[in-house]
Amino acid sequence: MREVILEANELSKTYTIGERQESVLEAVSLQVEAGEFVVISGTSGSGKTTLLSILSGLDRPSSGRVTMAGRDITELSEDELAPVRNELTGFVFQAFHLVPSLNALENVMFPAELKRDPAAKDKASTLLQKVGLWHRRHNYPQQLSGGEKQRVAICRALINTPKIIFADEPTGNLDSENSRSIIELLLELHREHNTTLVMATHSGEVAAQADRIIQLHDGRLQNGGGVG
Ligand SMILES: Nc1ncnc2c1ncn2[C@@H]1O[C@H](COP(=O)(O)OP(=O)(O)O)[C@@H](O)[C@H]1O
Ligand SMILES: [Mg+2]
């Protein structure tokens, strides 16, 4: 049976800049099925980051709703939303966003420690071994290469075995060799755990591997957002 894990209804986002209202997303509706790999594609400035942030609960829409695993997250207060986000989602950013004062192992452990998981350290260690970074566990972010930082960030996104991983141009700051291994890693995890993967990218090579491509143009969907 098909399970819709993520649904957006008529999302809009408007920013007020001085006296002007700028519409960044307009009437975006979409559904993502559990286990799908969906790419959000579009030129720079088309609204990919805004959409991913709202879908993942990091940001709020100006209007419209987001339903995640059957829960309307737009209804939740920030205090209610934070644990839901931490439990159900992992986010991989273009700029890694690791905590500079924590080493690789501590960065990966962080989301599990937030929910007082006694196995946080074991899980983080297993993940770092899996991505070949066990020998770097004591390194701080500034002592890691770009590709290594992104692998740490992916481990951090995975530690609570989320149902959905959001990735915003995860290879945008990496060379082609590192990019390929990051995408391979994400796809392997997606296949292994049937994790839903929602990724913004403007790489055609990456998009070609997706189950479905959602095309954004000036904050609007170019094709239907329904399950393909
Ligand atoms: N905090 C903000 N305030 C005002 N405008 C913003 C803000 N964040 C994004 N925008 C605008 O929203 C549009 C979409 O941005 P973004 O979602 O980052 O696009 P993309 O990720 O596709 O490059 C851009 O025109 C950008 O300038
Ligand atoms: Mg962006």
Short mmCIF file of N, CA and C in Angstrom, two decimals, residues 11-12 14 20 45 48 50 59 68 92 107 115 119 133-134 137 146 159 169 185 190 200 202 207 225 227:
data_model
loop_
_atom_site.label_atom_id
_atom_site.label_comp_id
_atom_site.label_asym_id
_atom_site.label_seq_id
_atom_site.Cartn_x
_atom_site.Cartn_y
_atom_site.Cartn_z
N LEU A 11 1.10 25.84 -0.40
CA LEU A 11 2.09 26.61 0.36
C LEU A 11 2.40 27.92 -0.34
N SER A 12 2.45 28.98 0.45
CA SER A 12 2.99 30.22 -0.10
C SER A 12 3.93 30.83 0.93
N THR A 14 5.88 34.63 1.55
CA THR A 14 6.05 36.02 1.12
C THR A 14 7.01 36.71 2.07
N ARG A 20 7.91 46.59 -0.06
CA ARG A 20 7.46 45.65 -1.10
C ARG A 20 7.23 44.27 -0.54
N GLY A 45 17.52 30.82 -7.10
CA GLY A 45 16.51 31.83 -6.80
C GLY A 45 15.08 31.38 -7.08
N LYS A 48 13.98 26.77 -4.14
CA LYS A 48 14.26 25.40 -3.67
C LYS A 48 14.55 25.36 -2.16
N THR A 50 13.87 27.60 0.13
CA THR A 50 12.68 28.02 0.87
C THR A 50 11.70 26.86 0.99
N ASP A 59 11.31 26.16 8.64
CA ASP A 59 10.74 27.48 8.41
C ASP A 59 9.23 27.32 8.29
N MET A 68 3.32 15.85 7.84
CA MET A 68 4.46 14.94 7.86
C MET A 68 4.06 13.70 8.65
N VAL A 92 20.46 17.76 5.44
CA VAL A 92 21.84 17.91 4.97
C VAL A 92 21.92 19.21 4.17
N ASN A 107 29.48 15.80 16.88
CA ASN A 107 28.50 16.37 15.94
C ASN A 107 27.46 15.32 15.54
N LYS A 115 17.55 13.73 22.34
CA LYS A 115 16.43 12.93 22.83
C LYS A 115 16.90 11.88 23.85
N ALA A 119 22.11 5.10 23.49
CA ALA A 119 22.98 4.47 22.49
C ALA A 119 23.60 5.48 21.53
N LEU A 133 35.06 7.24 8.30
CA LEU A 133 35.62 8.40 9.01
C LEU A 133 35.94 8.12 10.47
N TRP A 134 36.01 6.85 10.82
CA TRP A 134 36.29 6.52 12.22
C TRP A 134 37.60 7.15 12.68
N ARG A 137 37.33 10.76 13.97
CA ARG A 137 36.28 11.05 14.94
C ARG A 137 36.62 12.18 15.91
N GLY A 146 36.14 19.24 2.87
CA GLY A 146 34.73 19.45 2.53
C GLY A 146 33.96 18.14 2.42
N ILE A 159 21.32 9.77 12.33
CA ILE A 159 21.50 9.05 13.61
C ILE A 159 20.17 8.66 14.26
N GLU A 169 21.12 20.88 -2.01
CA GLU A 169 22.34 20.94 -2.82
C GLU A 169 23.54 20.41 -2.02
N LEU A 185 26.48 7.65 -1.36
CA LEU A 185 26.21 7.36 0.05
C LEU A 185 24.74 7.61 0.37
N HIS A 190 19.32 5.46 1.30
CA HIS A 190 17.93 5.53 0.86
C HIS A 190 17.42 4.13 0.50
N ALA A 200 17.21 18.99 -3.13
CA ALA A 200 17.31 20.07 -4.10
C ALA A 200 18.66 19.98 -4.78
N HIS A 202 20.74 21.21 -8.76
CA HIS A 202 20.59 21.51 -10.17
C HIS A 202 21.52 20.67 -11.03
N ALA A 207 19.70 14.32 -10.76
CA ALA A 207 18.25 14.29 -11.00
C ALA A 207 17.86 13.04 -11.80
N GLY A 225 2.50 18.01 -8.54
CA GLY A 225 3.27 17.56 -7.39
C GLY A 225 2.76 16.26 -6.82
N VAL A 227 1.91 12.12 -6.43
CA VAL A 227 2.74 10.92 -6.46
C VAL A 227 2.76 10.38 -7.89
#
